Every structure is written in structure tokens, then in C-alpha cells.
XYZ file of C-alpha atoms in Angstrom:
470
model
C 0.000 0.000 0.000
C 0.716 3.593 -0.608
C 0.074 6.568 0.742
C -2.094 7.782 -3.107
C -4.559 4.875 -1.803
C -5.806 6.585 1.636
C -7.829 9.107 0.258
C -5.894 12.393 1.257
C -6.557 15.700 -0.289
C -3.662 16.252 -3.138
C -2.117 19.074 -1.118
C -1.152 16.643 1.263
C -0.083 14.076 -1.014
C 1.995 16.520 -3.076
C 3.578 17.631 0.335
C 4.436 14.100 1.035
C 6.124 13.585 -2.623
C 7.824 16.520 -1.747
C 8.908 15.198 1.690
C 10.579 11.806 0.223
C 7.062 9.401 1.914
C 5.573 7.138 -0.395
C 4.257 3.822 2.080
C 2.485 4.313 4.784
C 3.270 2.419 8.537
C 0.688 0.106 9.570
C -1.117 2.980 12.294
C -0.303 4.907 9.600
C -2.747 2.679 6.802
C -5.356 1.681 9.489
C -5.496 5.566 11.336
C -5.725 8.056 8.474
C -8.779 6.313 6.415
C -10.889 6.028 9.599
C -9.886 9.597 10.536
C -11.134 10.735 7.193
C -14.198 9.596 8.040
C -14.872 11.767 10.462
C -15.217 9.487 13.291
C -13.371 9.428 16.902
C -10.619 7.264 17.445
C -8.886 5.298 20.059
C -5.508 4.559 19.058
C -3.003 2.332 20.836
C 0.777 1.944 18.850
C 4.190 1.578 19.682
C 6.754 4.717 19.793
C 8.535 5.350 16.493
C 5.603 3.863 14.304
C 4.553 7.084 12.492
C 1.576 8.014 14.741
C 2.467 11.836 14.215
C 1.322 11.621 10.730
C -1.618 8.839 11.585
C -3.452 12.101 12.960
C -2.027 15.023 11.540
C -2.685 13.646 7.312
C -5.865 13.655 7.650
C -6.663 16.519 10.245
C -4.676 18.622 7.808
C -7.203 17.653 4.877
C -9.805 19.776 6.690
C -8.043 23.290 5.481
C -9.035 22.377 2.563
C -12.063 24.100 2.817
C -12.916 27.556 4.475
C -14.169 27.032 8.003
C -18.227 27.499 8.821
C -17.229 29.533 11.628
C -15.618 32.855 11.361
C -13.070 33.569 14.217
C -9.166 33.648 14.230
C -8.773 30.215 17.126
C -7.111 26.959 15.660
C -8.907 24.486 13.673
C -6.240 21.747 14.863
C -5.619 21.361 18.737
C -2.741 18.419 19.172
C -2.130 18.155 23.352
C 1.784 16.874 24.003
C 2.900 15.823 27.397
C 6.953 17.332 26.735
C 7.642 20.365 24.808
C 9.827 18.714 22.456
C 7.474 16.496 21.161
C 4.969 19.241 20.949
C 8.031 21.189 18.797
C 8.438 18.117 16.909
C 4.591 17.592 16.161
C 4.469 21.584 15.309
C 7.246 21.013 12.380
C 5.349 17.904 10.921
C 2.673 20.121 10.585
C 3.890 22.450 8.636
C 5.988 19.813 6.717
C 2.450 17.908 5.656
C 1.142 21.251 5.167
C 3.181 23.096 3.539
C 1.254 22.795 0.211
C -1.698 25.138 1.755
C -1.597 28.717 1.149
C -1.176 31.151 4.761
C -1.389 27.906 6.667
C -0.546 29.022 10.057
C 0.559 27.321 13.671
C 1.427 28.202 17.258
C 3.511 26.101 19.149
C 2.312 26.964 23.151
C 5.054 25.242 25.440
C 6.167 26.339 29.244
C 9.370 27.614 29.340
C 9.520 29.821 26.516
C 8.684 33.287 26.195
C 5.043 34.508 26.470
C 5.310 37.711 23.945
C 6.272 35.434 20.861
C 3.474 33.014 21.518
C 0.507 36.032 21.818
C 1.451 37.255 18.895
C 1.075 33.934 17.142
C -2.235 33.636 19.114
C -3.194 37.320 17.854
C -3.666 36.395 14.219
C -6.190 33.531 12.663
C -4.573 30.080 13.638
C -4.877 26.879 11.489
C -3.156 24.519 13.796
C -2.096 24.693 17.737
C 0.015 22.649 19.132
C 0.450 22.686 22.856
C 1.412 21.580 26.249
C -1.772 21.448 28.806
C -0.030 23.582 31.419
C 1.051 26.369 29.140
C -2.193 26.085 26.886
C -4.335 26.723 30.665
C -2.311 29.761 31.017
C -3.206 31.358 28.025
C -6.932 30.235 28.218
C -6.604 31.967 31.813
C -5.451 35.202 30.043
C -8.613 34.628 27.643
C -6.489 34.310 24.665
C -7.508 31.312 23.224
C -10.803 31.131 20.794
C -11.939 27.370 20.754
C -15.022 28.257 18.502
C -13.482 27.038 15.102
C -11.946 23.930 16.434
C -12.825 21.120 14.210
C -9.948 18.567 15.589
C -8.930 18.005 18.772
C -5.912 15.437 19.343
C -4.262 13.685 22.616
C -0.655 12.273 21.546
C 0.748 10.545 24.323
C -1.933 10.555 26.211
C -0.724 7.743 28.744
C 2.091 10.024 29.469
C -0.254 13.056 29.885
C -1.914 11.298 32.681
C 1.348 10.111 34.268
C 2.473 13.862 34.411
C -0.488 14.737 36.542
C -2.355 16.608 33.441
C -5.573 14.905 34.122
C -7.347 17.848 35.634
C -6.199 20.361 33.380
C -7.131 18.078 30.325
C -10.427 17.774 31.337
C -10.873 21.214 31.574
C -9.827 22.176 28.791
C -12.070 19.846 26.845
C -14.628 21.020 28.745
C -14.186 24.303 26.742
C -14.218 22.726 23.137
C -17.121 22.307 20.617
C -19.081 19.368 21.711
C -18.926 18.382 17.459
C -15.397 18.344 17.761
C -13.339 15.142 16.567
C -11.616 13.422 19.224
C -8.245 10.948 18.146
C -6.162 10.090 21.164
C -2.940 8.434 21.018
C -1.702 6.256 23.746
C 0.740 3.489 24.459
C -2.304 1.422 26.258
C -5.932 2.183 26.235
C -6.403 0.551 29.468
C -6.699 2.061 33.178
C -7.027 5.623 33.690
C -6.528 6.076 30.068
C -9.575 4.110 28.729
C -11.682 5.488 31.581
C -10.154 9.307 30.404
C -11.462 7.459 26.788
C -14.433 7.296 27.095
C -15.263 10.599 28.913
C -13.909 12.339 26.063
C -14.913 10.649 22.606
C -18.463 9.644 21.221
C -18.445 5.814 19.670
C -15.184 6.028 19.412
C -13.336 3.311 16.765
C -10.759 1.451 18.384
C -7.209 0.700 16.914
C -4.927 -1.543 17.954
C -1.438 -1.880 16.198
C 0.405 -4.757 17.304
C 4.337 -4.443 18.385
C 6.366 -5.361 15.431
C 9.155 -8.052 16.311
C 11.650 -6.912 13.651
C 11.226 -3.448 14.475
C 12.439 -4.483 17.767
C 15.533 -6.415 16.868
C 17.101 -3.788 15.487
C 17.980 -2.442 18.599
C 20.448 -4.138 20.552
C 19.411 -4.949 24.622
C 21.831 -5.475 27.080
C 21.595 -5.658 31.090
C 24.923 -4.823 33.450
C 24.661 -5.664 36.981
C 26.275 -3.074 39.954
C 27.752 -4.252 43.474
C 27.728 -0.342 44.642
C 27.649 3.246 43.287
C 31.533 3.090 42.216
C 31.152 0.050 40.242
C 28.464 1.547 38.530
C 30.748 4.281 37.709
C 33.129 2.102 36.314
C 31.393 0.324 34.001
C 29.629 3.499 32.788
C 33.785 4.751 32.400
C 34.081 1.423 30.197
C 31.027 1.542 27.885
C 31.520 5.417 27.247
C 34.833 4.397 25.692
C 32.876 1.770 23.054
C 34.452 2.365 19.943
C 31.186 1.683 18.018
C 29.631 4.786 19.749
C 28.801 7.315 17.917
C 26.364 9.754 20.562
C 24.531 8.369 23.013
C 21.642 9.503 25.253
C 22.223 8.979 28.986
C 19.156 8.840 31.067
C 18.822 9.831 34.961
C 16.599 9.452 37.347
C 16.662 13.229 38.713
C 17.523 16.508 37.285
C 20.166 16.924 39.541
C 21.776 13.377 38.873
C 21.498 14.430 34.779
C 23.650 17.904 35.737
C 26.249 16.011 38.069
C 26.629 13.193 35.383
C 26.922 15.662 32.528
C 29.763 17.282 34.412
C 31.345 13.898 35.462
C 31.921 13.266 31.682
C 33.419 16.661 31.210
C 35.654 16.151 33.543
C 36.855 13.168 31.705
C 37.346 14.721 28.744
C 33.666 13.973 26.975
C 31.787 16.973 25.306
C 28.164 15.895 27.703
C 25.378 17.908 28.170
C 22.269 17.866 30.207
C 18.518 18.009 29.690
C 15.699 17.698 32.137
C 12.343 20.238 32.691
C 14.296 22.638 35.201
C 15.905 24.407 31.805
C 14.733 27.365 30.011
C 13.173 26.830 26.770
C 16.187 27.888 25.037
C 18.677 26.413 26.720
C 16.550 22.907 25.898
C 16.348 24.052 22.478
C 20.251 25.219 22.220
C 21.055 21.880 23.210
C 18.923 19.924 20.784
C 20.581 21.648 18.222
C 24.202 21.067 19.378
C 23.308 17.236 19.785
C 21.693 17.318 16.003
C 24.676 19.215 14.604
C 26.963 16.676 16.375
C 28.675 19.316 18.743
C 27.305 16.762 21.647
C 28.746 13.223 22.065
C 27.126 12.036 25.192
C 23.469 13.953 26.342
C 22.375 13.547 29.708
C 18.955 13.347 30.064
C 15.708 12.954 32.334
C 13.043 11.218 30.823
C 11.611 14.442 29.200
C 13.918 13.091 26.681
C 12.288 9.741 25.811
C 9.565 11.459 23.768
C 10.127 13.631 21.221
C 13.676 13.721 20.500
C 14.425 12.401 16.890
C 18.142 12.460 16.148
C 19.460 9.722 13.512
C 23.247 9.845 15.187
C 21.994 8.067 18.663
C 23.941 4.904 18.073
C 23.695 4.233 21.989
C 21.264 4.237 25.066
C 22.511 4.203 28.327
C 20.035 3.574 31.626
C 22.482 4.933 34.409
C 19.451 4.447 36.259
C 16.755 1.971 35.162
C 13.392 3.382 34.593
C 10.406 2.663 37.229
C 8.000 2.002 34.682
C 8.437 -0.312 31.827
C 6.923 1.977 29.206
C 9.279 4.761 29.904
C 11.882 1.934 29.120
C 10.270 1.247 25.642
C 10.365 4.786 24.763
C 14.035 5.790 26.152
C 15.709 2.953 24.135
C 13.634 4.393 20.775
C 16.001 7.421 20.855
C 18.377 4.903 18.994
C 17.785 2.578 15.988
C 15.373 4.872 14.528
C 14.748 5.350 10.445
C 15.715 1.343 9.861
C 19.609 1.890 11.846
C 20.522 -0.476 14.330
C 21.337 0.811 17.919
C 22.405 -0.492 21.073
C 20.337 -0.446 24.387
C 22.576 -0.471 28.063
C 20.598 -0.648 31.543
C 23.022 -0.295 34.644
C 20.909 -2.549 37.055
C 21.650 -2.672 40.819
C 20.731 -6.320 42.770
C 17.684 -4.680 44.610
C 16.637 -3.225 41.419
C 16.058 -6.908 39.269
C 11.933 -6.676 39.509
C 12.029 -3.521 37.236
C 14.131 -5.756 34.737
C 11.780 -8.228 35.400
C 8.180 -6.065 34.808
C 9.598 -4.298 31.479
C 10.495 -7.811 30.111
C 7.214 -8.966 30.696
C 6.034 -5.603 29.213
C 8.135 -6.309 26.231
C 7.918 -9.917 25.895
C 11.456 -10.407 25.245
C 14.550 -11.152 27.769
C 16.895 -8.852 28.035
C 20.803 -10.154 27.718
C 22.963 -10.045 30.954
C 26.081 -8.759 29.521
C 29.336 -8.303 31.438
C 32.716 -6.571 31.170
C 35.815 -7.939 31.526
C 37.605 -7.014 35.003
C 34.312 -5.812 35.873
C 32.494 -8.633 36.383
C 29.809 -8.061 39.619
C 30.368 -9.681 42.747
C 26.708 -10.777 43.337
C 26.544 -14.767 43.872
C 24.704 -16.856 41.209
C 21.680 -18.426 42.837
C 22.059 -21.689 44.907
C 19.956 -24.018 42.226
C 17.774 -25.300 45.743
C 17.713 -26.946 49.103
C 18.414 -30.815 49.254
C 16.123 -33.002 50.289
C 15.351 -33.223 53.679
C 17.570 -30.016 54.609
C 16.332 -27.258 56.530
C 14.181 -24.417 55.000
C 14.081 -20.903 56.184
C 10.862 -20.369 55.637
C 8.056 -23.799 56.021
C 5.321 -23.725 53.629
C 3.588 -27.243 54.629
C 1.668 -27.442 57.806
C 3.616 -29.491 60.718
C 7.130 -29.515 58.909
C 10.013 -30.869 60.429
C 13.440 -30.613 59.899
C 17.138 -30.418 62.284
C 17.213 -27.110 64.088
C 20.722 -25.425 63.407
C 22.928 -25.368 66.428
C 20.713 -27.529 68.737
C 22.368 -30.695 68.455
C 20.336 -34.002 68.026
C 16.751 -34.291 67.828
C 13.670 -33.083 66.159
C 11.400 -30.375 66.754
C 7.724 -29.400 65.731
C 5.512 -26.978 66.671
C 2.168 -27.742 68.044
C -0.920 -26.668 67.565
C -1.696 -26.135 71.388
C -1.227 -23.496 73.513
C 2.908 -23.138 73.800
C 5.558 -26.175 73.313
C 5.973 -28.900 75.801
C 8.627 -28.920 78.326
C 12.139 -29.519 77.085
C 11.528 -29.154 73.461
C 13.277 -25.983 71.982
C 11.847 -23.098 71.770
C 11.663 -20.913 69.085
C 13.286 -18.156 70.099
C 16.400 -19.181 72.138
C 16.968 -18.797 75.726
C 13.594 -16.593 76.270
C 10.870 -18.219 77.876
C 7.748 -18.797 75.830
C 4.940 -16.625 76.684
C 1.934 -18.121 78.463
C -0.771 -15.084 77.783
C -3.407 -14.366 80.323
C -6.843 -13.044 80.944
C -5.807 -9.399 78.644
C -3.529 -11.037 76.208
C -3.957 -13.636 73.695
C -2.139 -16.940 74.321
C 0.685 -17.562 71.507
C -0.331 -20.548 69.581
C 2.455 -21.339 67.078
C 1.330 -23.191 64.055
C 3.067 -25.518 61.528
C 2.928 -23.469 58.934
C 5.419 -20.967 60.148
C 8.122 -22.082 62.523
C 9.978 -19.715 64.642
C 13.635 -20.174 63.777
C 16.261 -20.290 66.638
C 18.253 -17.297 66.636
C 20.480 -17.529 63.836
C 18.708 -20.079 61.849
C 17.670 -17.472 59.385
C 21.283 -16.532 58.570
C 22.166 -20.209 58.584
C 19.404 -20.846 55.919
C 19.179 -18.029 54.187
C 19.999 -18.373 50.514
C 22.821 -16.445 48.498
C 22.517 -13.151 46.722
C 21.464 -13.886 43.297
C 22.404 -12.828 39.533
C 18.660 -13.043 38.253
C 16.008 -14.170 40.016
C 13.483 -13.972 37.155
């Protein structure tokens, strides 16, 4: 399939030509032609599979003809959770439309300057797209007209929600034409999201774009275990100095941990630079441009990153500090092996940290390879493969269980379902004597099921660190 067979208006199509597209993705083939019909949709694709176009093609096709409604507000609302990604969306738009005579759109992010963005807002407006908190400030100021709007689009809208957006989304849907079209965009339409769904859209059509395995395999996963903070270091030292990378993205957990990294890597001789939401607007957007033109080897990043950020040099991406969610994980590692390259994916992964590694494979569906570097191979312990028969357990999952009790010689010991152990058995809890109860406390009744262990019988049991426990 091409894109001549989805019905778009020729300006578009001639702006595609222009722009190099001929075949569409597959949210690409099964988005636009239901959009075109008019209807709401409920969209649920994987990052990097061309859902920027999926609702901007055919929301575009409306400028076609004149609105009904006079008034200089946008015809097009797109809602972004980052402002790159809302930057990025804005430039589509006027790449798909650039075929349209006085087309005109506002980009409305925090951190930049108000002036520049009212005097977008103080001429007629095709297309708007926004950030909710920056797009609430203006509709506080009463400069935004919402009686032309014809489109209104979510992108991210998962991500929306986990940025605490939810109230200010709702309100500012609250203000739009009821006839409006609705598309949202979203990672999963389950939840929070597919409750915020169906608030918001009228019989809405539901599309579901399944993850595409070869897509994936193009992007090389790899898992490093850390004993302690200075280890971690080190292997970070060691995988910097990969021949085979080109620039890399380097994602934090805090804004402060992207500015002391960044520096870290100066120090030792890298050209590093951070990003995260504490940064002026053009700061952000001075150092997008130094990454794009190459300038920047290694940027340091918060996930305000993941989305949004298209650069075809990211050959790496390094988690100095796995992601809490699996989805952020899913977008992070698309900043590399994007437009058909291959990349490489690295996630630093500390011993108490193995369930995340665990809950974004079973996001993902794949395992992820436990890698290691020579000379800086972890000390953690590989998992004892299970008690022998008969041995002692630290923990007794079958009622009455029996078993030597470390360090008290000969003999066997159970507990009993009565009211405290018999004389001269052990007790469970060393020298102190068991507790009777009375009249105002409940008498202790151990049970079977859960031995008290002498002291030290925990330690004596207990089982070595392991590599992977999943």
C-alpha cells in the first residue's frame, strides 16, 4: 500500500512527494482512512511507528475548505505531554502542510517566552500545538478562541496522565465544541486512560497496532549488573569508551543526577550535556541543536527526553538508572535505531533493582541479555539451584514440617498446635521463655505453617545473593 490509496486531499499528497514518503506504517494505513471519516478514534501503537502523521494527514485535509465559523482560534488542537514532542509535532505540521496557502501554527510550550506566543495567538490560527499547562495559562489570560476547532488530538496521552495533566485536560475539553473530533494516542488504552477514553470521545473506533518483532531487533538490549555506586561508575567509564559509539543519550533518574553526570563526563574529557524540565526553553532548544549538529557526544537526560527527540546519530542508550516504569523503558531505548539503523540499548541494574528488569520484560515480551565486562564482572553470587532433600528451610510452607534445628544438636522439633511447646523441646526463640498469655492477652499458639527459627537459623538458611532471580 501507498500513501495515493488513503484518500488524502492532493495538497497533502503533493507535500508528502515533496517530503521523500511514499508507504504508509501500519497505524499509519489503518489511522488516516478512519480519521477521514470523520469518526473518533482510540488509538493504541508503539513509539517510532509514524503516529504523528496517523493524525495530523488527515486533520490537515480539513483546510481544505474555508471554516463554517468565522473567528481567528485553531482548527487543529494536538495536546503533548513534553515540549519537544509538541516542537516536533508543530514542524510535521507544517511539513504535511506546507502545500496550503497562509497555513498558520502556534507552538504553546512552558518555558519559553510569552510575547512570541501572543502574537502567534493574535492572528487567525490553522493549527495549535500545545502543552496542557502552558495552553491553561493562556486560556486563563482569555487568549484562546476554541469556537473554530474542528480537531482536537491527545498524543501521548498515557504520558499526559502520568504527568499529573488529568485535571487540566479535562478542563480544557470542557471548553471545546461538543462536534469536535476526538483521536487520542496512547501506548495502552487501558486504566485511567480508557476510563479518560471514554469521557472524552463519542463511539469512538478502536485501533490496535500490534508491536512489530523486527522493528524491535534492530535495537540491541543489554543488562549490566552493579555491586555499589563506584562500580556503577566504572562500568559506565568502560562503555563510554565503546568504539562503536557514535552519541549516546544517557538517562537519569533526577535533574540533579542528569547535571552532576553531565559534568562527570566533562571532567573526563567527553563533550556531555544535560537536559531535564528545570531548563529554560532555550537552553533545551540550544542543546537539541548542538546534539543534532553533532557538537554533543554524550546527552544527559531525564526522561523528558524519551519522547520527542528524533536524532538519527543516537547509536547508543545508556540507563544509568533503570526506569520505574516499563513503558518509559520502551520509549528511552527508541532514541536509537530509529529510520531502519541499528542501535544499542545499556541498563546499569543494581541487585535490589532486578523486579524492574523483570516487569519491562514482561512488558516487552522479550529477555533482556545479561552482559558483562571484563575485570568488571559483579560480585553478586549466582543463585544456589535449591535446598536438598530433607535439609532445613528458612521459611516452612507445609503445615507441621520438620526438619534439624541449626545449632541444637540431636533431635527433632515441631511446633504444636496447642497453647505453647511442651517442656524440654526448643523453643523458638532461644533462651527466652515462651509466653503463656493471660486473661488481657492472647495466648501464643504457634502453628506448623510458620516455625519460629532459633536465633540464627535465618542466617544459617538463608539463601545467596542472586544474579537473576526472574
Amino acid at each position: 500500500m501507498n500513501f495515493s490509496e488513503l484518500g488524502l486531499h492532493p495538497f497533502v499528497m503533493k507535500a508528502l512527494e515533496a517530503a521523500g514518503y511514499t508507504e504508509p506504517t501500519d497505524v499509519q494505513a489503518q489511522a488516516v482512512p478512519a480519521a477521514l471519516t470523520g469518526a473518533d478514534l482510540l488509538v493504541s501503537a508503539q513509539t517510532g511507528s509514524g503516529k504523528t502523521a496517523a493524525f495530523m494527514l488527515p486533520s490537515l485535509c480539513r483546510l481544505a475548505e474555508p471554516s463554517a465559523v468565522r473567528g481567528q482560534g485553531p482548527r487543529i488542537l494536538v495536546l503533548t505531554p513534553t515540549r519537544e514532542l509538541a516542537q516536533q509535532v508543530e514542524k510535521a505540521a507544517r511539513t504535511y502542510g506546507s502545500e496550503f496557502r497562509k497555513m498558520r501554527t502556534a507552538c504553546l510550550v512552558g518555558g519559553a517566552p510569552y510575547g512570541p506566543q501572543l502574537q502567534q495567538l493574535s492572528q487567525p490560527v490553522d493549527v495549535v500545538v500545545a502543552t496542557p499547562g502552558r495552553l491553561m495559562d493562556h486560556m486563563q489570560r482569555g487568549k484562546i478562541d476554541y469556537s473554530r476547532l474542528e480537531v482536537l488530538v491527545l498524543d501521548e496521552a498515557d504520558r499526559m496522565l502520568d504527568m499529573g495533566f488529568i485535571d487540566d485536560i479535562q478542563m480544557i475539553v470542557a471548553n471545546t465544541p461538543a462536534t469536535r473530533q476526538t483521536l487520542l494516542f496512547s501506548a495502552t488504552l487501558d486504566g485511567v486512560v480508557g476510563k479518560l477514553a471514554r469521557e472524552l470521545t463519542r463511539d469512538a473506533q478502536r485501533i490496535e497496532v500490534a508491536r512489530k518483532e523486527d522493528a524491535e531487533a534492530q535495537i540491541d538490549q543489554k543488562l549490566h549488573f552493579f555491586d555499589d555506586p563506584m562500580h556503577k561508575m566504572r562500568l559506565l567509564d568502560s562503555l563510554v569508551r565503546d568504539a562503536t559509539l557514535k552519541q549516546a543519550v544517557v538517562f537519569t533518574a533526577t535533574k540533579a543526577g542528569a547535571e552532576d553526570l553531565s559534568e562527570e563526563l566533562r571532567d573526563r574529557g567527553f563533550l556531555a550535556e544535560a537536559l531535564h524540565g528545570d531548563m529554560p526553553q532555550h537552553k533545551r532548544t540550544r542543546t537539541l541543536d548542538r546534539v543534532r549538529n553533532g557538537r554533543v557526544q554524550f546527552l544527559v537526560a531525564t526522561d523528558v527526553a524519551a519522547r520527542g527527540i528524533d536524532v538519527a546519530g543516537i547509536s547508543h542508550v545508556i540507563n544509568f538508572d533503570a526506569p520505574r516504569q516499563a513503558e518509559d523503558y520502551v520509549h528511552r531505548i527508541g532514541r536509537t535505531g530509529r529510520a531502519g539503523r541499528s542501535g544499542t540499548a545499556v541498563t546499569l541494574v543494581g541487585f535490589r533493582e532486578r523486579h524492574l528488569v523483570r516487569n519491562i520484560e514482561r512488558y516487552t515480551g522479550q529477555p533482556i541479555e545479561v552482559a558483562t565486562i571484563p575485570g568488571l564482572e559483579p560480585t553478586i553470587k549466582p543463585r544456589p539451584e535449591g535446598f536438598k532433600s530433607g535439609a532445613g528451610k528458612p521459611w516452612g510452607d507445609k503445615p507441621g514440617y520438620k526438619g534439624k534445628r541449626p545449632g541444637s544438636g540431636s533431635g527433632d522439633w515441631k511446633a504444636k498446635s496447642g497453647g505453647g511447646w511442651k517442656d524440654g523441646q526448643s523453643k523458638p526463640w532461644g533462651d527466652k521463655p515462651a509466653y503463656k498469655g493471660g486473661a488481657d492477652k492472647p495466648a501464643y499458639k504457634p502453628t506448623g505453617d510458620k516455625p519460629h527459627a532459633a536465633a540464627g537459623q535465618q542466617q544459617a538458611h538463608k539463601p545467596k545473593r542472586a544474579e537473576r532471580f526472574w
